[in-house]
XYZ file of C-alpha atoms in Angstrom:
684
model
C 34.656 -5.129 -5.467
C 34.299 -1.748 -7.172
C 36.746 -0.120 -9.571
C 37.702 3.483 -8.773
C 40.322 5.927 -10.002
C 42.448 7.734 -7.433
C 44.705 10.386 -8.942
C 44.589 8.408 -12.195
C 45.436 5.085 -10.534
C 42.820 2.340 -10.949
C 42.185 0.082 -7.945
C 39.541 -2.401 -6.742
C 38.007 -1.735 -3.324
C 34.981 -3.060 -1.404
C 31.876 -0.896 -1.925
C 31.502 -0.327 1.826
C 34.892 1.452 1.972
C 34.844 5.165 2.625
C 36.498 7.372 0.027
C 39.241 8.032 2.561
C 40.005 4.310 2.863
C 39.898 3.901 -0.910
C 42.375 6.750 -1.387
C 44.722 5.290 1.197
C 44.440 1.897 -0.489
C 45.796 3.616 -3.595
C 48.702 5.067 -1.614
C 47.425 8.637 -1.240
C 47.876 10.404 2.090
C 44.649 11.854 3.455
C 44.866 14.090 6.540
C 42.199 13.645 9.210
C 41.415 14.532 12.804
C 37.947 13.161 13.592
C 38.048 9.976 11.508
C 39.232 6.772 13.202
C 38.899 3.286 11.782
C 37.423 1.821 14.989
C 34.941 4.598 15.743
C 31.751 5.796 14.091
C 32.021 8.529 11.477
C 31.504 12.075 12.717
C 32.592 14.064 9.652
C 33.115 17.241 11.648
C 36.756 18.241 11.172
C 36.600 18.524 7.333
C 40.346 18.009 7.014
C 39.957 14.966 4.759
C 38.509 16.927 1.829
C 39.071 15.579 -1.697
C 37.672 16.336 -5.167
C 35.226 13.873 -6.753
C 34.791 14.003 -10.536
C 31.149 14.199 -11.481
C 30.141 15.256 -7.992
C 29.183 18.700 -6.694
C 31.648 21.464 -7.618
C 33.052 21.572 -4.097
C 35.391 19.451 -1.981
C 33.929 16.284 -0.422
C 34.575 14.969 3.093
C 36.130 11.618 2.174
C 35.431 10.019 5.562
C 31.664 10.528 5.332
C 31.045 9.232 1.816
C 31.320 5.600 0.742
C 32.464 4.106 -2.532
C 28.963 2.796 -3.255
C 27.690 6.405 -3.324
C 29.863 7.358 -6.306
C 28.517 7.650 -9.847
C 30.379 6.258 -12.859
C 31.415 8.497 -15.757
C 29.057 9.267 -18.692
C 30.503 6.388 -20.696
C 30.708 3.968 -17.779
C 34.201 4.997 -16.648
C 35.103 4.192 -13.042
C 34.407 6.992 -10.557
C 37.380 9.323 -10.219
C 38.808 11.000 -7.100
C 41.611 13.527 -6.786
C 43.604 14.223 -3.629
C 46.090 16.864 -4.766
C 44.287 19.364 -7.010
C 44.395 23.140 -6.395
C 40.814 22.978 -5.095
C 41.779 20.333 -2.516
C 44.939 22.179 -1.487
C 43.073 25.450 -0.968
C 40.271 23.730 0.959
C 42.661 21.993 3.353
C 44.601 25.189 3.942
C 41.344 26.940 4.793
C 40.293 24.213 7.242
C 43.696 24.290 8.912
C 43.557 28.072 9.233
C 40.190 27.827 10.980
C 41.488 25.124 13.346
C 44.451 27.275 14.314
C 42.380 30.438 14.902
C 41.769 29.505 18.539
C 44.551 26.987 19.072
C 47.153 28.279 21.566
C 50.852 28.365 20.677
C 51.684 25.778 23.344
C 54.020 23.608 21.273
C 57.154 24.330 23.367
C 55.445 23.227 26.589
C 52.894 20.722 25.281
C 53.555 17.053 26.093
C 52.044 16.088 22.750
C 54.930 17.818 20.957
C 56.644 15.410 18.601
C 53.576 13.174 18.438
C 50.927 15.756 17.569
C 48.718 15.206 14.529
C 47.816 18.906 14.400
C 51.481 19.875 14.444
C 52.342 17.434 11.656
C 49.381 18.288 9.461
C 49.808 22.040 9.925
C 53.308 21.619 8.512
C 52.208 19.400 5.637
C 48.840 20.920 4.658
C 48.670 24.377 6.246
C 50.019 27.824 5.393
C 52.718 29.901 7.041
C 50.581 32.822 8.203
C 47.261 33.652 9.859
C 44.717 36.341 9.025
C 43.136 36.253 12.491
C 44.209 38.990 14.894
C 41.492 38.785 17.595
C 41.833 37.211 21.026
C 41.818 33.442 21.168
C 39.028 31.527 22.857
C 39.802 30.384 26.424
C 38.333 27.212 27.933
C 38.694 26.168 31.547
C 40.481 22.857 32.121
C 38.311 20.042 33.433
C 38.918 17.363 36.062
C 38.043 14.024 34.497
C 40.008 11.687 36.769
C 43.581 10.926 37.884
C 44.665 9.259 34.639
C 43.933 11.906 32.006
C 45.072 15.509 32.217
C 43.108 18.152 30.308
C 44.211 21.300 28.514
C 40.952 22.167 26.807
C 42.207 25.363 25.151
C 43.780 22.991 22.632
C 40.629 20.966 21.912
C 39.483 21.018 18.260
C 36.174 19.185 18.926
C 37.017 16.096 16.890
C 34.842 14.095 19.383
C 37.062 11.016 19.214
C 37.048 10.805 23.025
C 33.256 11.123 23.147
C 32.764 8.372 20.585
C 35.323 6.088 22.267
C 33.673 6.235 25.694
C 30.231 5.745 24.159
C 31.058 3.004 21.659
C 34.155 1.083 22.786
C 34.310 1.624 26.537
C 30.516 1.642 26.864
C 30.416 4.063 29.801
C 29.504 7.284 27.984
C 31.731 9.274 30.316
C 32.496 12.082 27.864
C 30.137 14.462 26.119
C 29.751 17.967 24.715
C 27.993 20.946 26.273
C 27.254 24.315 24.702
C 27.004 25.208 21.015
C 29.244 26.809 18.418
C 32.190 28.629 19.908
C 30.907 27.827 23.413
C 31.031 24.058 22.855
C 33.155 22.204 25.419
C 34.085 18.532 25.866
C 33.702 17.344 29.450
C 32.412 14.630 31.767
C 29.115 14.825 33.619
C 29.482 17.556 36.277
C 33.268 17.294 35.781
C 33.399 13.962 37.608
C 36.089 11.291 37.180
C 35.653 8.840 34.328
C 34.622 5.322 35.310
C 35.943 3.208 32.451
C 38.852 0.786 32.849
C 39.916 1.813 29.332
C 39.826 5.583 29.776
C 43.562 6.072 29.158
C 43.035 5.246 25.493
C 41.424 8.636 24.887
C 44.840 10.242 25.383
C 46.133 8.116 22.491
C 43.135 9.043 20.354
C 43.358 12.789 20.953
C 44.996 14.319 17.849
C 46.108 17.414 19.762
C 47.363 18.046 23.305
C 43.937 18.490 24.893
C 43.946 15.082 26.612
C 47.224 13.738 27.955
C 48.252 10.947 30.358
C 48.457 12.727 33.716
C 51.016 10.487 35.487
C 53.558 11.049 32.690
C 52.980 14.793 32.452
C 56.173 16.841 31.852
C 58.444 13.833 32.392
C 59.975 13.233 28.951
C 59.880 14.076 25.264
C 59.083 11.346 22.784
C 62.421 11.609 20.995
C 64.304 10.954 24.259
C 62.751 7.523 24.711
C 63.931 4.113 23.602
C 61.017 1.983 22.426
C 60.703 -1.772 23.066
C 57.912 -4.023 21.825
C 56.748 -6.540 24.407
C 53.698 -8.168 26.030
C 51.491 -7.085 28.923
C 51.085 -9.383 31.948
C 48.591 -7.423 34.052
C 45.895 -9.869 32.955
C 45.742 -13.003 30.811
C 44.769 -11.258 27.556
C 48.385 -10.701 26.525
C 47.904 -7.249 25.011
C 50.638 -6.051 22.658
C 52.403 -3.084 24.226
C 55.352 -0.766 23.690
C 57.509 0.109 26.678
C 59.329 3.444 26.407
C 62.415 3.859 28.571
C 64.958 6.553 29.286
C 68.170 5.111 30.653
C 67.209 2.410 33.173
C 63.761 3.862 33.917
C 60.448 2.917 32.322
C 58.724 6.176 31.410
C 55.469 5.046 29.814
C 53.589 2.083 28.331
C 51.566 2.395 25.123
C 49.485 -0.063 23.063
C 50.587 -1.734 19.847
C 48.160 -2.888 17.175
C 47.338 -6.595 17.336
C 44.054 -7.318 15.574
C 43.834 -10.844 16.996
C 44.159 -9.808 20.645
C 43.772 -6.196 21.786
C 43.201 -4.367 18.471
C 44.810 -1.094 19.592
C 43.448 -0.694 23.122
C 44.971 -1.451 26.518
C 43.518 -1.253 30.007
C 44.365 1.515 32.453
C 46.185 -0.944 34.702
C 48.408 -2.000 31.808
C 49.147 1.627 30.945
C 49.616 3.230 34.346
C 51.464 0.764 36.591
C 54.693 2.485 35.517
C 55.397 3.963 38.957
C 54.832 0.539 40.524
C 57.790 -0.832 38.563
C 60.249 1.190 40.649
C 58.684 1.302 44.126
C 58.928 -1.393 46.804
C 61.508 -3.179 44.662
C 63.659 -6.016 45.942
C 67.208 -5.126 44.897
C 69.313 -7.446 47.092
C 69.000 -10.877 48.733
C 67.655 -11.070 52.293
C 67.995 -13.727 54.977
C 65.778 -14.115 58.047
C 67.701 -14.369 61.315
C 66.109 -14.234 64.754
C 62.759 -13.428 63.177
C 64.028 -10.447 61.178
C 65.152 -10.091 57.583
C 68.664 -8.763 57.020
C 70.522 -7.962 53.785
C 72.723 -10.819 52.651
C 75.027 -11.763 49.810
C 74.003 -14.198 47.111
C 76.459 -16.736 48.549
C 74.926 -16.474 52.031
C 71.397 -16.840 50.650
C 72.323 -19.841 48.490
C 74.205 -21.491 51.374
C 71.183 -21.178 53.688
C 68.877 -22.651 51.015
C 71.298 -25.467 50.158
C 71.646 -26.464 53.812
C 67.890 -26.609 54.253
C 67.217 -28.504 50.998
C 69.936 -31.107 51.650
C 68.509 -31.760 55.116
C 64.942 -32.229 53.836
C 63.490 -35.335 52.114
C 62.350 -34.614 48.510
C 58.748 -35.447 49.421
C 58.781 -32.537 51.889
C 59.960 -29.973 49.324
C 57.508 -28.058 47.121
C 57.226 -25.184 44.633
C 54.483 -22.722 43.713
C 54.633 -20.464 40.636
C 52.996 -17.021 40.729
C 50.743 -15.171 38.315
C 53.378 -13.075 36.509
C 56.059 -15.732 35.936
C 57.270 -16.414 32.404
C 57.402 -19.861 30.845
C 61.217 -19.934 30.986
C 61.469 -19.546 34.754
C 58.606 -21.963 35.419
C 60.370 -24.510 33.189
C 63.634 -23.936 35.100
C 61.847 -24.372 38.442
C 60.111 -27.524 37.234
C 63.430 -28.954 36.014
C 64.993 -28.171 39.400
C 62.176 -29.896 41.287
C 62.408 -32.934 39.009
C 66.148 -33.187 39.645
C 65.515 -32.985 43.394
C 62.857 -35.675 43.044
C 59.858 -33.757 44.377
C 56.352 -34.146 42.861
C 55.025 -31.134 44.786
C 54.676 -28.400 42.155
C 51.697 -26.208 41.278
C 51.051 -23.057 39.263
C 47.414 -22.643 40.341
C 47.786 -20.615 43.510
C 44.075 -19.747 43.428
C 43.128 -23.445 43.505
C 41.446 -23.553 40.078
C 40.271 -27.049 39.163
C 42.043 -27.183 35.827
C 44.019 -30.260 34.833
C 46.342 -30.474 31.810
C 45.656 -34.217 31.694
C 42.231 -33.397 30.235
C 43.910 -31.746 27.264
C 44.615 -28.162 26.324
C 41.056 -27.566 25.133
C 39.848 -27.865 28.740
C 41.638 -24.759 29.996
C 41.933 -22.190 27.179
C 39.625 -19.663 25.523
C 38.872 -22.036 22.655
C 36.834 -19.663 20.472
C 39.769 -17.173 20.562
C 39.397 -13.494 21.389
C 38.812 -12.525 17.762
C 36.310 -15.408 17.504
C 33.983 -13.531 19.862
C 32.884 -11.552 16.816
C 31.664 -14.763 15.126
C 29.569 -15.977 18.063
C 25.769 -15.774 18.153
C 25.088 -16.226 21.899
C 27.019 -15.805 25.133
C 26.744 -17.221 28.633
C 29.049 -15.773 31.323
C 29.577 -18.053 34.327
C 31.290 -16.866 37.513
C 33.100 -14.010 35.840
C 33.133 -10.248 35.406
C 35.060 -9.694 32.146
C 35.052 -5.934 32.712
C 37.318 -6.388 35.737
C 39.132 -9.565 34.755
C 39.941 -8.666 31.130
C 38.833 -5.135 30.232
C 40.103 -5.294 26.641
C 38.344 -8.601 26.021
C 35.191 -7.096 27.486
C 35.397 -4.327 24.853
C 35.461 -7.042 22.169
C 32.274 -8.542 23.643
C 30.664 -5.096 23.548
C 31.770 -4.696 19.918
C 29.924 -7.914 19.033
C 26.916 -6.877 21.132
C 26.538 -3.603 19.210
C 26.073 -5.534 15.961
C 22.871 -7.026 17.374
C 21.355 -10.527 17.503
C 23.608 -11.501 20.393
C 21.762 -12.680 23.532
C 23.926 -12.568 26.671
C 23.219 -14.363 29.942
C 25.050 -13.840 33.251
C 25.343 -16.325 36.102
C 27.194 -15.142 39.198
C 27.540 -11.698 40.725
C 25.368 -9.048 39.075
C 27.468 -6.305 37.517
C 27.456 -3.517 34.944
C 29.343 -5.089 32.044
C 28.869 -2.071 29.680
C 26.383 -4.063 27.587
C 22.925 -5.459 28.252
C 23.048 -8.923 29.833
C 20.149 -10.955 31.197
C 20.888 -11.783 34.825
C 19.939 -15.426 35.302
C 21.037 -16.305 38.805
C 23.930 -16.604 41.219
C 25.058 -20.219 41.306
C 25.396 -23.718 39.814
C 21.675 -24.462 40.055
C 20.996 -21.725 37.500
C 23.690 -23.184 35.241
C 22.005 -26.576 35.507
C 18.678 -25.004 34.494
C 20.290 -23.452 31.412
C 21.818 -26.824 30.556
C 18.356 -28.360 30.840
C 17.015 -25.859 28.295
C 14.980 -23.778 30.700
C 14.490 -20.041 30.121
C 17.654 -18.612 28.599
C 18.772 -22.194 27.961
C 16.161 -22.521 25.217
C 17.633 -19.516 23.379
C 21.166 -20.734 23.989
C 20.495 -24.241 22.710
C 19.442 -22.842 19.312
C 22.728 -20.963 18.827
C 25.120 -22.366 16.247
C 28.240 -20.754 17.685
C 27.618 -20.183 21.390
C 30.234 -19.026 23.865
C 30.395 -20.102 27.491
C 32.890 -17.859 29.283
C 33.863 -19.531 32.547
C 35.739 -17.378 35.045
C 38.063 -18.389 37.836
C 35.303 -17.546 40.292
C 33.514 -20.674 39.054
C 36.625 -22.862 38.794
C 38.596 -21.996 41.941
C 36.278 -23.913 44.261
C 35.718 -27.516 45.334
C 33.151 -28.211 42.620
C 35.173 -26.390 39.935
C 35.683 -29.561 37.867
C 31.933 -30.230 37.802
C 31.224 -26.622 36.744
C 33.809 -26.929 33.977
C 32.223 -30.157 32.702
C 28.742 -28.622 32.650
C 29.972 -25.524 30.800
C 31.947 -27.588 28.271
C 28.873 -29.603 27.310
C 26.801 -26.421 26.994
C 29.215 -24.847 24.501
C 29.829 -27.913 22.345
C 28.574 -27.968 18.741
C 29.662 -29.872 15.662
C 32.953 -28.294 14.594
C 32.742 -25.649 17.310
C 34.110 -25.609 20.854
C 32.468 -22.742 22.707
C 34.138 -23.459 26.059
C 36.101 -20.302 26.868
C 38.053 -20.338 30.118
C 38.862 -16.755 31.081
C 42.052 -16.669 33.110
C 43.116 -13.769 35.295
C 46.826 -14.686 35.554
C 49.294 -14.209 32.699
C 51.343 -17.218 33.823
C 48.512 -19.715 34.236
C 48.128 -21.192 30.749
C 51.900 -21.460 30.295
C 52.219 -23.321 33.602
C 49.449 -25.740 32.611
C 51.069 -26.280 29.202
C 54.322 -27.174 30.991
C 52.479 -29.585 33.258
C 53.417 -27.560 36.342
C 50.866 -29.415 38.449
C 51.326 -32.046 41.171
C 52.867 -35.325 40.058
C 51.938 -38.758 41.382
C 51.299 -38.374 45.106
C 52.180 -34.687 44.955
C 50.543 -31.842 46.892
C 48.716 -28.918 45.325
C 49.336 -25.243 46.149
C 46.747 -25.120 48.919
C 48.143 -28.180 50.695
C 51.709 -26.894 50.443
C 50.723 -23.453 51.749
C 48.963 -25.016 54.743
C 52.166 -26.714 55.895
C 52.286 -29.868 53.790
C 55.966 -29.297 53.016
C 59.017 -28.231 55.021
C 60.753 -26.259 52.244
C 58.718 -24.182 49.803
C 60.045 -22.439 46.683
C 57.767 -19.463 46.058
C 58.233 -18.066 42.532
C 56.393 -14.762 42.847
C 53.198 -16.226 44.332
C 51.824 -13.288 46.332
C 48.114 -14.118 46.205
C 48.280 -17.188 48.472
C 48.651 -17.144 52.241
C 51.410 -19.447 53.500
C 50.932 -20.754 57.024
C 53.743 -20.694 59.619
C 56.034 -23.710 59.477
C 57.617 -24.197 56.031
C 61.001 -22.652 55.200
C 60.012 -20.290 52.373
C 62.335 -19.183 49.560
C 60.673 -16.238 47.862
C 61.850 -15.209 44.425
C 60.220 -12.081 43.040
C 60.527 -8.432 42.152
C 58.478 -6.623 44.828
C 58.252 -6.592 48.596
C 54.688 -7.860 48.718
C 52.952 -10.576 50.760
C 55.278 -13.343 49.571
C 58.391 -11.446 50.634
C 56.911 -10.688 54.065
C 56.469 -14.410 54.724
C 59.845 -15.464 53.295
C 62.857 -16.850 55.144
C 65.118 -16.140 52.161
C 64.416 -13.505 49.509
C 66.013 -13.728 46.062
C 65.446 -10.478 44.074
C 64.108 -11.131 40.569
C 63.308 -9.062 37.501
C 59.950 -7.508 36.656
C 58.311 -8.354 33.329
C 59.748 -5.271 31.615
C 63.268 -6.306 32.687
C 63.518 -9.736 31.116
C 62.984 -11.550 27.876
C 60.334 -14.188 28.366
C 57.497 -16.216 26.922
C 53.909 -15.973 28.107
C 50.795 -17.797 26.899
C 47.557 -15.833 26.984
C 44.094 -17.060 27.901
C 43.355 -18.222 24.333
C 46.550 -20.302 24.267
C 48.540 -17.891 22.078
C 52.309 -18.131 22.603
C 53.759 -14.613 22.967
C 57.310 -13.363 23.344
C 58.154 -10.363 25.509
C 61.410 -8.452 25.215
C 63.527 -6.728 27.841
C 63.081 -2.947 27.936
C 65.185 -2.100 31.016
C 67.514 -3.749 33.514
C 66.666 -4.911 37.064
C 67.739 -2.649 39.938
C 70.713 -3.350 42.179
C 71.630 -7.009 42.588
C 68.344 -8.304 41.157
C 68.695 -10.836 38.337
C 66.501 -12.603 35.786
C 64.633 -15.433 37.466
C 65.872 -18.283 35.280
C 69.478 -17.193 35.985
C 68.818 -17.209 39.746
C 67.416 -20.747 39.542
C 70.383 -21.875 37.446
C 72.869 -20.526 40.016
C 70.843 -21.920 42.922
C 70.692 -25.384 41.334
C 74.482 -25.582 41.347
C 74.626 -24.518 44.985
C 72.255 -27.303 46.093
C 73.988 -29.953 44.011
C 71.438 -30.341 41.186
C 72.953 -28.275 38.382
C 70.539 -27.424 35.583
C 71.796 -28.210 32.055
C 71.799 -24.692 30.582
C 74.013 -21.639 31.035
C 72.205 -19.087 28.851
C 68.698 -18.068 27.901
C 69.209 -19.508 24.423
C 70.305 -22.852 25.871
C 67.283 -22.837 28.186
C 64.957 -22.215 25.250
C 66.568 -25.018 23.256
C 65.783 -27.390 26.136
C 62.285 -25.907 26.481
C 61.480 -26.294 22.777
C 62.851 -29.822 22.776
C 60.586 -30.828 25.648
C 57.608 -28.709 24.549
C 57.801 -27.822 20.815
C 54.617 -25.736 20.992
C 56.462 -22.866 22.705
C 58.490 -22.274 19.541
C 55.287 -21.251 17.698
C 55.470 -17.579 18.667
C 52.339 -15.475 18.075
C 50.345 -18.555 17.145
C 47.815 -20.757 18.898
C 49.140 -24.331 18.712
C 46.584 -26.853 17.561
C 45.281 -29.164 20.258
C 43.035 -32.227 20.157
C 39.304 -31.690 20.520
C 37.939 -31.818 24.044
C 36.983 -35.388 24.970
C 33.801 -35.096 27.032
C 34.226 -38.618 28.374
C 37.098 -37.545 30.612
C 35.270 -34.615 32.175
C 33.913 -34.805 35.695
C 30.536 -36.449 36.181
C 30.100 -35.142 39.724
C 27.252 -32.822 40.633
C 28.139 -29.195 41.410
C 27.391 -27.643 44.783
C 24.916 -24.890 45.582
C 27.125 -22.005 46.761
C 26.858 -18.824 44.694
C 29.739 -17.859 42.418
C 32.080 -15.094 43.623
C 34.110 -13.203 41.055
C 37.873 -13.719 41.161
C 38.763 -10.015 40.909
C 37.360 -7.711 43.557
C 39.503 -4.652 42.858
C 40.521 -4.196 39.233
C 43.389 -1.866 40.118
C 45.160 -3.957 42.811
C 45.492 -7.486 41.457
C 49.262 -8.087 41.615
C 52.417 -6.847 43.407
C 53.317 -4.284 40.722
C 49.830 -2.752 40.775
C 49.767 -2.690 44.575
C 53.076 -0.810 44.574
C 51.666 1.885 42.280
C 50.424 5.134 43.833
C 48.397 5.836 40.680
C 46.576 2.508 40.958
C 45.935 3.147 44.659
C 44.311 6.478 43.761
C 42.133 4.814 41.098
C 41.169 2.077 43.549
C 40.117 4.635 46.172
C 37.933 6.415 43.603
C 36.310 3.130 42.569
C 35.573 2.209 46.184
C 34.065 5.633 46.770
C 31.761 5.221 43.763
C 30.747 1.772 45.014
C 29.850 3.182 48.441
C 27.781 5.970 46.867
C 25.944 3.448 44.698
C 25.232 1.263 47.737
C 23.787 4.213 49.640
C-alpha cells in the first residue's frame, strides 16, 4: 500500500490504483467521460483533471496516471493531490466548454435526459455561458443494428463503445474513422453489430449518442418504478433491474453483481420486453371437440379433477419447464407426492444429470468468478457465446490476461477468443483424458476447468461423458467440473429432487405417451405425443399451450416473487415488478387452488407459508445470494460406461429464440433473422 494525500486527507491505496481511483477512495468526486473501471484507459476526454503537488505546473489527467508514478515530497512527505483548486476548476470548465461547442441542445427530446452524464457534469463542473457562436458540427446517424439507435451529433468521442466491443464483447464491431473534427464512431460499412452483448454500449454511452432503439421515446426515467430482480433468459442468473410504468414493463437494465454478471447483461435479457406482453395467456382455456374455448377457473379445475380422479397415480406425470421458479416446482412436486405419482422430471431436454450423485455433479463448481483463477480450459459440447453470453465474456476476460490455453470439443464456433479446435465427439475427449495432444497441456494445469454443455449431456451416453469430464477436471482441493446449464430452472429442480422416483418415468417417456394425465409446468421445448390429457400451466401461447387440453394462465418471471438457482448453484431471489394480465395468477397459487379441487389440498395458503415449508424440507434455499456448500464429488459413483461416437451438437441453435418469451418478441425475431442472414453469407 502507498500513502497519499488527497485534499489534505491521508489514505493508503494500492500502487496500481489510478489517481482517479485514489481520489475517489478518499471521498472526492472526480468527473469523467472516457474512464470506466472495466475498460482500458483512453485518457481522451480530459474531464478528470486534478492538480498534483510536485508535478508539472498544469492539471493532470487522473485516469491516465497511477499512484506508483507519483513522487514524494522533498522531505519524504506522501504525494499530494488536489481536486478542488482554482486551477482544477478552471481546467474542468474549459474542457466542458469545448465538449459543448458542438453538442446539440437536444435535452428536451433526448431519451438520455435525466440519466445523462454530460447533463449532470455540465451543471456541476461547467459554466453558464458559451463563447462559441459558429455553426455546430453535423454528423449523419449510422445504422448499427436493431438494438441500438444512434444520434451521432451528440457523440463526444469518449470511445467507451469502441473499447467495449473490442475488449469485453470481443467482436470489434465499433471503430473510429476520420481525424480531428471529422472523426466519427461507426461500425464497418455501417453494418449491424454482431455481439450478443451489444446493448451494453447504450449503458456505457455518457451522452445520448447511443440509445436502446426498442425503448426509444417511450418513457422518461423519472416516470418509472424500479424493481431489483433476477434474469431467467439463461442459467447465469444475471442481476437486473426491471423498470415499469403502471402494469407495463418498459425496460430491463443490468445491476452490478461482481460474482455473476459484473455489470453486463445479454441482449436477450435486455430486449425481450415486448415479448412479455404479446401472445399472453390471460384466461383459462378448455379443449372441447378438438378446439380450445375460454373457460372459467371452476370449469378448468372441474375438468382436471374429473380426469385425475379417474386415472391411477402411476399413469399421472409432471414435467417442469425451463423458466419455472423453485416455489412452483416445489408446489408441483408436493402435489404429485400427495397424489402418489413417481413420474416427475425437470429435465425436458433429457440431460443425464442425477441429484443422487450429489450437487457437485451438476453445478458450475469453479463458480463464474472462479474462471479468473483457472489456468486451462476445455469446452465440451458447448458454445458459451450462445448459451451464456455474459459468462463467455468472463472467459474472454481471463483469456486476455494470457497463459490460458483453451481447447474446444464439439461444434466449431467463433467464441470471441482463440480456442484450439480438438475434435467433434467423445473420442477426442477420450484422447485428451489419455494425455494426448492438448491433454498433455491440460494435465499440467493446477486449476483446470472442464465446461460441459447440455449438448454433451442430453444424449444417451451423457452420464459417461459427465464421468470422463469430472475425472479430467479433478485436482487436490479443486473441482474443475463445470456444468453449463441453459435453463434457469434446471439446478433448482435438481436440488429439489424433481426427478423420477422409484419406478417413475422421465420426461421423454412421459411425453411419448407413458402417462394418461400430464401436468406441464411451462415446458415448451419438448414435443408431447398425442394421447395424454395435458394440463398446461404457463404465461405464453407457445408449443405447450397448442398441445394442451386445459390451459391455466400463469405469471411471467417479472410478475412473481420467486427463487431461482443459477448454473453455479447460487440461490437467487427475484421480486415482482408488475402484475399478470387478466385472470392469470402466480403459478404456486394456481397449484394450491387446483390441489383443493382434486382432493389433495396442499398445506400452505400464502407464499410465506410455502417458503416456510420449502426451507424446512430444503434449508439450502434460505441461503439467498450464496452458494450452499456441498460434499465433494465422489468419483466412485460416476458412470463407468464407455461413451458413444456421435459428434456433440450444441444445445442452443438460435441465441435469440430459446424460450416462449423470446419467441413472442418481435425484436428478438428481427435479431434472429439478421443472425441467420449472416450465417448464410458466411456459408456462401
